[in-house]
Coordinates of C-alpha atoms in Angstrom, one line a residue:
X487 CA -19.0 -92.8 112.9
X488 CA -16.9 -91.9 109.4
X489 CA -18.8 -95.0 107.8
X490 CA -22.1 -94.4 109.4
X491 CA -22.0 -90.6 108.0
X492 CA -21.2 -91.9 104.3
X493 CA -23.9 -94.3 104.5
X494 CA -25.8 -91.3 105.0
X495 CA -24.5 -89.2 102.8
X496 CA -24.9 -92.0 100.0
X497 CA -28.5 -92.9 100.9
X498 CA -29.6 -89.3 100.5
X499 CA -28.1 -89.6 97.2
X500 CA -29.0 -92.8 96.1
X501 CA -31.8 -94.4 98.1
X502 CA -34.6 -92.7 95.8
X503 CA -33.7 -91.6 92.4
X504 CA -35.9 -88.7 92.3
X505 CA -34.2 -87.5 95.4
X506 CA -30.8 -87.8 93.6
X507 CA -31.9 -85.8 90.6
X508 CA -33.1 -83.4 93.2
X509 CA -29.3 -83.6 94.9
X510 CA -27.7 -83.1 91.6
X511 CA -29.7 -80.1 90.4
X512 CA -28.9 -78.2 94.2
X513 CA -25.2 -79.3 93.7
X514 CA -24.6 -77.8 90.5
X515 CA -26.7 -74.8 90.7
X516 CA -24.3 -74.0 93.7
X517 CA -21.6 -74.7 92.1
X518 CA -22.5 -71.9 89.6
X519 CA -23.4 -69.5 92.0
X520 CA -19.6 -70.1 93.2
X521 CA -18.0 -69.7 89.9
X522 CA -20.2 -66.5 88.9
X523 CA -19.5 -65.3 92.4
X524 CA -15.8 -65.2 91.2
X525 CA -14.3 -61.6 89.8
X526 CA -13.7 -63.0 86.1
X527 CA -17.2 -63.6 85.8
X528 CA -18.0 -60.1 85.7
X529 CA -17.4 -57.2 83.4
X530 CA -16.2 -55.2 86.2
X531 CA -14.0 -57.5 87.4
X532 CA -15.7 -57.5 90.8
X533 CA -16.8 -60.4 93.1
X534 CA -20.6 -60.3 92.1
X535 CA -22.6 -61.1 95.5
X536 CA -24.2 -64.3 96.2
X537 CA -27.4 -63.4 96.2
X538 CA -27.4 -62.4 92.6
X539 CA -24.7 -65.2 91.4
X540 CA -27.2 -67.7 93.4
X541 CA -30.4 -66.1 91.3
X542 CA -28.7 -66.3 88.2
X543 CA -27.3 -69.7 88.7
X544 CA -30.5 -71.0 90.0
X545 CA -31.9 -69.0 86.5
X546 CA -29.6 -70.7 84.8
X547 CA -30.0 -74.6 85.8
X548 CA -33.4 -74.6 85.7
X549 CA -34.0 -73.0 82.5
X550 CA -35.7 -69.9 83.8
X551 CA -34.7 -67.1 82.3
X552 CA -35.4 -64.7 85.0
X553 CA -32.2 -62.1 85.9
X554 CA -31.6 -59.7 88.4
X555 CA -28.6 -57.9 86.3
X556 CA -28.4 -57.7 82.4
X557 CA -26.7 -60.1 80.9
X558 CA -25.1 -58.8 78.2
X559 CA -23.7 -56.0 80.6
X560 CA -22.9 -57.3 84.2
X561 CA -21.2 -61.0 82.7
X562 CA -18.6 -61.0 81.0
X563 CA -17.0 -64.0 78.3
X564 CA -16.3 -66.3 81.0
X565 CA -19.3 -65.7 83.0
X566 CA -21.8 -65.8 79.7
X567 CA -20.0 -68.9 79.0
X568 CA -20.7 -70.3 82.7
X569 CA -24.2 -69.2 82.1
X570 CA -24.8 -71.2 78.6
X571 CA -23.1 -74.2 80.1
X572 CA -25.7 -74.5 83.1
X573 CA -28.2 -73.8 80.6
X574 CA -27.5 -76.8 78.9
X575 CA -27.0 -79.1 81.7
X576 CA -30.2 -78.0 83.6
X577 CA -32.0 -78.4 79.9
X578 CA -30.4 -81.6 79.4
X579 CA -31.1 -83.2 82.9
X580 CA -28.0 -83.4 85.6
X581 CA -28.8 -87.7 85.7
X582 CA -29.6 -87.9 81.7
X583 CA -25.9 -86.3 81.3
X584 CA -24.2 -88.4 83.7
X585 CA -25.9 -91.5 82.6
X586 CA -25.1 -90.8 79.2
X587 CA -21.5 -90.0 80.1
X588 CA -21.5 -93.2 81.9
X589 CA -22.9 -95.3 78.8
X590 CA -20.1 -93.2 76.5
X591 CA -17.6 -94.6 78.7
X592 CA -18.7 -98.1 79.8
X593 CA -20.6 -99.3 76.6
X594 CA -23.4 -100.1 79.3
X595 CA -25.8 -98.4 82.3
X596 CA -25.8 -100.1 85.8
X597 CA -29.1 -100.4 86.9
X598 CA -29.2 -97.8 89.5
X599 CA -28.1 -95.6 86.7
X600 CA -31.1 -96.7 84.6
X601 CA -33.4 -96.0 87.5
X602 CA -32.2 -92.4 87.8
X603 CA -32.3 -91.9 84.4
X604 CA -35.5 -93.0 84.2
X605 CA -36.7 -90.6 86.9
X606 CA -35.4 -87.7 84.9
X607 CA -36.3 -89.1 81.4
X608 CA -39.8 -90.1 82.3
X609 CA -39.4 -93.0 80.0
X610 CA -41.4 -95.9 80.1
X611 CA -39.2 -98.9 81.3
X612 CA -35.6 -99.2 82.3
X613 CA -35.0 -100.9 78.9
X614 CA -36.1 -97.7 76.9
X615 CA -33.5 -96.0 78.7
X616 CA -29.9 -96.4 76.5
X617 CA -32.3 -95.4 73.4
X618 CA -33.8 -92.4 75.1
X619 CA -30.3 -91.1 76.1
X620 CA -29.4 -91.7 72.2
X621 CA -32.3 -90.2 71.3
X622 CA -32.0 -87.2 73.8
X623 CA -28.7 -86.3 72.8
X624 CA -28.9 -86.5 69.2
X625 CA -32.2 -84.6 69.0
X626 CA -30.6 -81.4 71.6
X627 CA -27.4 -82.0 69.1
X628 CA -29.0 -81.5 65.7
X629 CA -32.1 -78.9 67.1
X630 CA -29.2 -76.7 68.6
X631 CA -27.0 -76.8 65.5
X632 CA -29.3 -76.2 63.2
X633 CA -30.8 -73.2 64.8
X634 CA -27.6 -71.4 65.7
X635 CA -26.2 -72.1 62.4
X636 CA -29.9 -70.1 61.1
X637 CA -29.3 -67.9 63.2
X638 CA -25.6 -67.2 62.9
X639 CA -26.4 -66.9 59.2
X640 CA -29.0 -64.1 59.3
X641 CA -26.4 -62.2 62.4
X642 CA -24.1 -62.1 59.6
X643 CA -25.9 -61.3 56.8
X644 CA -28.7 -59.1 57.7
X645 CA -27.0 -57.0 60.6
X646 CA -23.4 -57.2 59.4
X647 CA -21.8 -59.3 62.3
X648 CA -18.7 -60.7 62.3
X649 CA -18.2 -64.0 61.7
X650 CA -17.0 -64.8 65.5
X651 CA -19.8 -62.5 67.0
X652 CA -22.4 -63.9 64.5
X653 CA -21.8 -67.8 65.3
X654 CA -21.6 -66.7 68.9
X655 CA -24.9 -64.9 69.0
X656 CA -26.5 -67.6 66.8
X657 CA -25.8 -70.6 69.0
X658 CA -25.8 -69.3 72.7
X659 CA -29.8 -68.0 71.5
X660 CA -30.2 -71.5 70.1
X661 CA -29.1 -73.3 73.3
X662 CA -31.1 -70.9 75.3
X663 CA -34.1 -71.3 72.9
X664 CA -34.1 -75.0 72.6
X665 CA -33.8 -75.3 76.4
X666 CA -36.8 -72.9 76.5
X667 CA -33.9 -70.5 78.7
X668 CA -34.4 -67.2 77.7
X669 CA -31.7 -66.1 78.4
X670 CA -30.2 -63.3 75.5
X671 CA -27.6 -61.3 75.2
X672 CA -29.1 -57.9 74.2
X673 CA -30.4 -55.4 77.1
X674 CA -33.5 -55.1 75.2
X675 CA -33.6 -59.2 74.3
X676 CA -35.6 -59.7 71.2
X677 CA -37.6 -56.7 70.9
X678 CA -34.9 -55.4 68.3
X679 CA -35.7 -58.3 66.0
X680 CA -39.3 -58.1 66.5
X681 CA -40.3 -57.6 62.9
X682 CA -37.4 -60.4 61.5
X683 CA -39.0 -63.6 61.1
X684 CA -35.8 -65.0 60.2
X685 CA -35.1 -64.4 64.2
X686 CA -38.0 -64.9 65.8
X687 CA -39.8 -68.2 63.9
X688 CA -36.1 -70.3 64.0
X689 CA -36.3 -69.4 68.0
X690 CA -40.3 -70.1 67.9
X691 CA -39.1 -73.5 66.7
X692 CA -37.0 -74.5 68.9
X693 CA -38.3 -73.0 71.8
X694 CA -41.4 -75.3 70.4
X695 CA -39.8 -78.9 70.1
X696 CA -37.3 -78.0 72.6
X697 CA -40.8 -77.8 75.3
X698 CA -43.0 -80.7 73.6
X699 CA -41.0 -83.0 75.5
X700 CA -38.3 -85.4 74.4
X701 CA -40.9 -88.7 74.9
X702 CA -42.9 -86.9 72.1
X703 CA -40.2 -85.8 69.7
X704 CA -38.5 -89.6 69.6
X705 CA -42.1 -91.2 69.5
X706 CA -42.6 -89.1 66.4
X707 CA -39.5 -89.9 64.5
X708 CA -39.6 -93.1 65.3
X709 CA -43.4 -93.4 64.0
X710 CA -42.6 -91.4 61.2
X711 CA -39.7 -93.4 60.1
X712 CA -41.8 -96.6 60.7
X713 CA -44.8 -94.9 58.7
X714 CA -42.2 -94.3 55.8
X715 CA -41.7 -98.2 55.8
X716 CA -45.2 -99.9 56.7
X717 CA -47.4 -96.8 55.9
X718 CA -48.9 -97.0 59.6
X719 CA -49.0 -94.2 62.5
X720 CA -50.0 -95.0 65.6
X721 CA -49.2 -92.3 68.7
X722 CA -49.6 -93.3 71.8
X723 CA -52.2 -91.2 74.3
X724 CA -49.6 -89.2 75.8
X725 CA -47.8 -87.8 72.4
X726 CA -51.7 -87.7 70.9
X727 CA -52.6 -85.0 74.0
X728 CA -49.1 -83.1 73.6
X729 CA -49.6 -82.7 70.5
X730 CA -53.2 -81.3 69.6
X731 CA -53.3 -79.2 73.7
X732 CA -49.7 -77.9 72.6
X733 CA -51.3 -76.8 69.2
X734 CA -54.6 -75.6 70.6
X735 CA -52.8 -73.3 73.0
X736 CA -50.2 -71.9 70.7
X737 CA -53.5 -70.4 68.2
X738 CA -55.3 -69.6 71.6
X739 CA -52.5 -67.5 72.9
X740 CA -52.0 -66.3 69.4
X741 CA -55.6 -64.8 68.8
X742 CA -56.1 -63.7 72.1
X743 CA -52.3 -61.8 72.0
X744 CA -53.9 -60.6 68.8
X745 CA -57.0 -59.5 69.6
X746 CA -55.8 -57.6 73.2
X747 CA -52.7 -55.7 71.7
X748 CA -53.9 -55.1 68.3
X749 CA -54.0 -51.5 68.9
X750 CA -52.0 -51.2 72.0
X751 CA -48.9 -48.5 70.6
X752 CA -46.4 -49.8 73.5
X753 CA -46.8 -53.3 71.7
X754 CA -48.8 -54.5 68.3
X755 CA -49.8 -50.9 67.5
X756 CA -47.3 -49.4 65.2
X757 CA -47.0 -52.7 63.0
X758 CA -48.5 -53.8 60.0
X759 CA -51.0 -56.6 60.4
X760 CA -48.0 -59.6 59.1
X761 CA -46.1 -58.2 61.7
X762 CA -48.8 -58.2 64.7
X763 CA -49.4 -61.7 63.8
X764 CA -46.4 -62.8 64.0
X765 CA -45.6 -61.0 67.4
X766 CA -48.6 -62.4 68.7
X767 CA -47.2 -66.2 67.5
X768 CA -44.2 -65.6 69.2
X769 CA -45.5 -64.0 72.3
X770 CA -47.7 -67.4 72.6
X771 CA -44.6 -69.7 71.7
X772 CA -43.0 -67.7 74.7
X773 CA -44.7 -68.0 77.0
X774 CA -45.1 -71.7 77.2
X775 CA -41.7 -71.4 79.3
X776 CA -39.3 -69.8 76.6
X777 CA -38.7 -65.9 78.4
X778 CA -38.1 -64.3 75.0
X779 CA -39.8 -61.5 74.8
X780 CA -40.1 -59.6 71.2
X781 CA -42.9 -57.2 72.7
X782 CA -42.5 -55.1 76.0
X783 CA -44.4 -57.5 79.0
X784 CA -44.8 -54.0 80.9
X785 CA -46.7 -52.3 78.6
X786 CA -49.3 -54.6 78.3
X787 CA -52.4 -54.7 79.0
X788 CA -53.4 -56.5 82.7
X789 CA -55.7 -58.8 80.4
X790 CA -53.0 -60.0 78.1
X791 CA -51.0 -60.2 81.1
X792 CA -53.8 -62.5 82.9
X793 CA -53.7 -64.8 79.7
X794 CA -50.2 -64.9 79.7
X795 CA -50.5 -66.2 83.3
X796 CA -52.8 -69.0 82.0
X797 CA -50.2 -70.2 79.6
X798 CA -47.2 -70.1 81.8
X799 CA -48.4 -72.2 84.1
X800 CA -50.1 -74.9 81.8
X801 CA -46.4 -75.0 80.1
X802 CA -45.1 -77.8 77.9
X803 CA -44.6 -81.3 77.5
X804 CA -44.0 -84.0 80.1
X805 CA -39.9 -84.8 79.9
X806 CA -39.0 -81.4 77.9
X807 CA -36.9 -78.2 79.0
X808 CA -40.5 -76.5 79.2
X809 CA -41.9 -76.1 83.2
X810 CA -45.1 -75.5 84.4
X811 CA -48.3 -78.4 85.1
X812 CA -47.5 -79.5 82.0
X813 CA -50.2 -79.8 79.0
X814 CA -51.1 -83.3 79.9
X815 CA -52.2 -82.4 83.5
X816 CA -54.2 -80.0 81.9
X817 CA -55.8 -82.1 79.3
X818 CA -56.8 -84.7 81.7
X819 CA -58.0 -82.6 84.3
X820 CA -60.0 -80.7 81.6
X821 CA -61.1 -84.2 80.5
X822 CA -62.0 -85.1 84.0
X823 CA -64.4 -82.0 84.8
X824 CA -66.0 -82.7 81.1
X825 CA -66.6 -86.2 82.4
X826 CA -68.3 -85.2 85.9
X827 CA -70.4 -82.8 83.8
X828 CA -71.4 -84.9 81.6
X829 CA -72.3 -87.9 84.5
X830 CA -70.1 -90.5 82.7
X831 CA -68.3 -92.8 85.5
X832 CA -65.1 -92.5 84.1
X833 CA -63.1 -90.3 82.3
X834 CA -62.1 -91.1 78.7
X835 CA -60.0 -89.1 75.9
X836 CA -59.3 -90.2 72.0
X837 CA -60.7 -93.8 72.8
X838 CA -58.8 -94.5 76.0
X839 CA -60.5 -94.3 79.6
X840 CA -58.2 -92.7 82.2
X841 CA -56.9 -94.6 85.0
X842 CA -58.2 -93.4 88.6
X843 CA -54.5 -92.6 89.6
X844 CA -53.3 -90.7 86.5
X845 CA -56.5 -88.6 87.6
X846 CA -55.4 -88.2 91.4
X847 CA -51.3 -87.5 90.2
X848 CA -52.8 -84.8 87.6
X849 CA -55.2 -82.7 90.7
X850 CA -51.8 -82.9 92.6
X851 CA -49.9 -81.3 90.6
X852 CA -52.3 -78.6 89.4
X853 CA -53.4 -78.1 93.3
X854 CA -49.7 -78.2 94.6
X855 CA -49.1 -75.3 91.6
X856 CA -51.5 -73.3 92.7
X857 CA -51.6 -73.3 96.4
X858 CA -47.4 -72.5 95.7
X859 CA -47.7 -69.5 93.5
X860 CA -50.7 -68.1 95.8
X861 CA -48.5 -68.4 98.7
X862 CA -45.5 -67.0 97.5
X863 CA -47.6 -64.6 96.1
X864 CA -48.7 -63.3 99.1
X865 CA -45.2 -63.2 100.5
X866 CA -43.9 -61.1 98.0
X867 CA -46.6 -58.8 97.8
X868 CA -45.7 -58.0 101.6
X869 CA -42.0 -57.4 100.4
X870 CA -41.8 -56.0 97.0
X871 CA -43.5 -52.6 96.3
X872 CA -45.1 -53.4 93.1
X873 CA -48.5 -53.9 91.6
X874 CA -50.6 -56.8 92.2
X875 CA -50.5 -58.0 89.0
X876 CA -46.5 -57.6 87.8
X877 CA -46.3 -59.9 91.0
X878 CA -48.8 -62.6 90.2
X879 CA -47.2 -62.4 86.6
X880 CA -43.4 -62.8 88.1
X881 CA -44.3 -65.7 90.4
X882 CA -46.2 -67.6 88.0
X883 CA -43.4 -66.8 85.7
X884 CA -40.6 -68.1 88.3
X885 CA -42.9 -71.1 89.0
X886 CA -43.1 -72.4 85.5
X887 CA -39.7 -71.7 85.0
X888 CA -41.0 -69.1 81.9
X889 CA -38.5 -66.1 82.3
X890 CA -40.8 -63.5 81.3
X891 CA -41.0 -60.1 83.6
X892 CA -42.8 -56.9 83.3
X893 CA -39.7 -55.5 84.9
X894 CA -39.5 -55.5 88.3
X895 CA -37.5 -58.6 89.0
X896 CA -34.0 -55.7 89.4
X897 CA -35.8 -53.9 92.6
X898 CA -37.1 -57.6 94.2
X899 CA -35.4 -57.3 97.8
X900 CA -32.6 -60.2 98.3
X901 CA -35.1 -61.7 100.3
X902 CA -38.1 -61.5 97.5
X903 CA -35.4 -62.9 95.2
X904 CA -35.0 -66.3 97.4
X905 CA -38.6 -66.7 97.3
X906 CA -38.2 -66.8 93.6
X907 CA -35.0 -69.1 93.7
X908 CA -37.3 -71.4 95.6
X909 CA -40.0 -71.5 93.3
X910 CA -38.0 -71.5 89.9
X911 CA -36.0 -74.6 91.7
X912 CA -39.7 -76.3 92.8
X913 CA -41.2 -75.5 89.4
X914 CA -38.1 -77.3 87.4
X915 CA -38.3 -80.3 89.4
X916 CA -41.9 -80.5 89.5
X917 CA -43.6 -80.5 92.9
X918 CA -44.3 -84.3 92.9
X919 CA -40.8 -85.0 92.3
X920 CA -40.0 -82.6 95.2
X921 CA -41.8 -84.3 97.8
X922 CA -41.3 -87.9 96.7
X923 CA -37.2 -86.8 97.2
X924 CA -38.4 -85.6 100.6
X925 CA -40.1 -88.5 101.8
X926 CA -38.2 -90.9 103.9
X927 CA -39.4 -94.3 102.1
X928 CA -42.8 -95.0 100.6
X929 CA -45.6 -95.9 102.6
X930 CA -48.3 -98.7 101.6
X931 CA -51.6 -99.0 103.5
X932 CA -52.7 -102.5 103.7
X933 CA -56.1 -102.2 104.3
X934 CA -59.2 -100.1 102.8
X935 CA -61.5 -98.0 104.9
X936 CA -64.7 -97.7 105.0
X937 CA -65.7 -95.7 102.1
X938 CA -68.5 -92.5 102.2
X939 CA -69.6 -89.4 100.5
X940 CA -69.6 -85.9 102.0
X941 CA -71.8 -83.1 100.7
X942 CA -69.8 -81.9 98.0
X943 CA -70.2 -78.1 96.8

């Protein structure tokens, strides 16, 4: 019976590596529900209940952002410090970490170690693998320092810091940023550096390549280094689509930000026109699954708010800390309805037709999104008193792991809160990766039906 139940307990760990990146992330977000649960991780020096160390933890790991206490207030060193370190290993991927560790150690991955790697990397082949991990860490490594060292800098200098308080506030809002957290430690979070560019843009930037997707940022340094040498660039389709959606939606959200709160006084009213620009840049970087806010989310207007809903759930790149559908499911599903209007038999994009499957994963995802944040929508809307759309706004913001809240996430009842620890754990994972750790082995048909047409629309 005591071999039978390992075998078990190994095969739900190990038969499917999706399913063990899925085990990992519930294992540690547990485990840091447990150690904020403890006394010395509050202020106070009270046990903090579970609910609330579970829905920070849970925040935490999968890069959310969301919180049902202030940080800066309720934590204390050891509990901020908890916080920050699940941050990172929820940004970083619980597999990559542990693969990487493993290469540190051994000089060499074993191949089930590749495969799980793989599942959390997204990279292209198991031989990509040991570079990707490289590539990973040296990129979150050199992002991270950079920023925090930017931003411990302008702590010190422009708002008179000290030196330990200054590096500390400089590089927990650099990990948080670059792992598109949003966590901070100010009750207000950014709003108090709203007109500072030399806050907000290094935390734009990060936030930015932090999202795009790791796949993206090593294909471009690698093509850039390769261009320095041969004077070629050639992107594949993937980093091609990141890049130009990711930019088309950052000036979309910008304008739009722009153009809805010019003259709202709870938001871009009272600045100068430099300044509601770039409020209305960062809002946009934000809400691609950052959770800074530099602008009050409750007093904006419902459209803004609506737009802002739009964004969050498109989110980032494929393989980054950002959540949501991802801006490749959205290109290619805008790509497919452009082809069906147009009549062409396939869908193509930059020169490359689509394959049927990429087309079929890509409605998946988006339908599986949807038909998730209308249902928990409808659950919470029976349990929280709050306005339709500050509900709408904090489930789409839970689902794409965005961390941005009009305020009401404090008076969410325990059980509204594990609605949203559900769907901030879903939405890091991705819903595909969910149910493919679910399923009990893959099933193959070996023979094709009949094919017909219904009536469609």
């Amino acid at each position: 019976m005591v071999g039978r139940a390992t075998r078990v307990w190994q095969s739900l760990f190990t038969a499917h590596p999706a399913r063990t990146v899925v085990m990992a992330f519930a294992v540690v977000t547990l485990g840091g529900a447990g150690l904020l649960s403890l006394p010395i991780a509050s202020e106070e020096r009270g046990a903090t209940i579970f609910v609330t160390a579970l829905f920070t933890s849970t925040s935490a790991v999968c890069v959310t952002g969301l919180a049902v206490v202030d940080t800066s207030t309720h934590w204390s060193g050891f509990g901020e410090g908890v916080i920050l370190a699940l941050i990172q290993v929820g940004g970083f991927g619980i597999m990559t970490m542990a693969s990487l560790l493993g290469l540190l150690v051994s000089g060499r991955l074993r191949l089930r170690m590749q495969l799980t790697a793989q599942a959390e990397t997204k990279s292209l082949g198991i031989g990509e693998v040991r570079r990707v991990l490289l590539g990973v860490a040296g990129t979150t490594l050199a992002v991270e320092l950079a920023v925090g060292a930017a931003l411990a800098l302008r702590f010190r200098y422009g708002y008179g810091q000290s030196i330990g308080q200054a590096v500390y506030l400089g590089f927990f809002h650099a990990v948080s940023a670059f792992n598109n957290a949003g966590f901070g430690l100010h009750a207000d979070n950014l709003t108090r550096y709203a007109q500072d560019p030399w806050v907000t843009l290094p935390i734009a930037a990060a936030v930015i390549l932090g999202g795009i997707g790791f796949p993206v940022l090593l294909e471009l340094l690698r093509h850039r280094n390769r261009r320095r040498t041969t004077g070629r660039r050639g992107w594949s389709l993937h980093t091609k689509l990141t890049v130009v959606t990711t930019g088309a939606l950052l000036a979309t959200g910008t304008v739009f930000t722009c153009l809805l709160e010019w003259g709202n006084p709870g938001t871009l009213g009272p600045f100068t026109w430099p300044e509601k620009l770039l409020n209305g840049f960062f809002h946009s970087a934000m809400s691609r699954t950052a959770g800074f806010n530099a602008l009050d989310i409750g007093a904006m207007e419902a459209s803004t708010l609506l737009m802002t809903c739009t964004l969050m759930f498109i989110g980032g790149g494929s393989a980054g800390t950002a959540g949501g559908i991802k801006v490749t499911t959205f290109a290619v599903l805008a790509t497919a309805i452009l082809a069906e209007v147009r009549g062409e038999p396939n869908s193509a994009v930059l020169g490359r037709r689509l394959a049927p499957h990429v087309l079929r994963q890509a409605l998946t995802v988006a339908l599986l999104g949807v038909g998730l944040v209308i249902a928990a929508t409808l659950a919470l809307l029976t349990i929280a008193k709050a306005p339709f759309e500050a509900v709408l706004f904090e489930v789409v913001s839970a689902f794409a792991t965005v961390g941005l809240s009009t305020g009401i996430t404090a008076d969410v009842p325990a059980s509204g809160q594990m609605i949203l620890i559900l769907l901030m754990f879903v939405g890091r994972l991705g819903p595909v990766t969910l149910v493919s750790a679910l399923a009990l082995r893959e099933r193959t048909r070996r023979y094709q039906l009949p094919e017909e047409r219904p009536v469609i629309g």
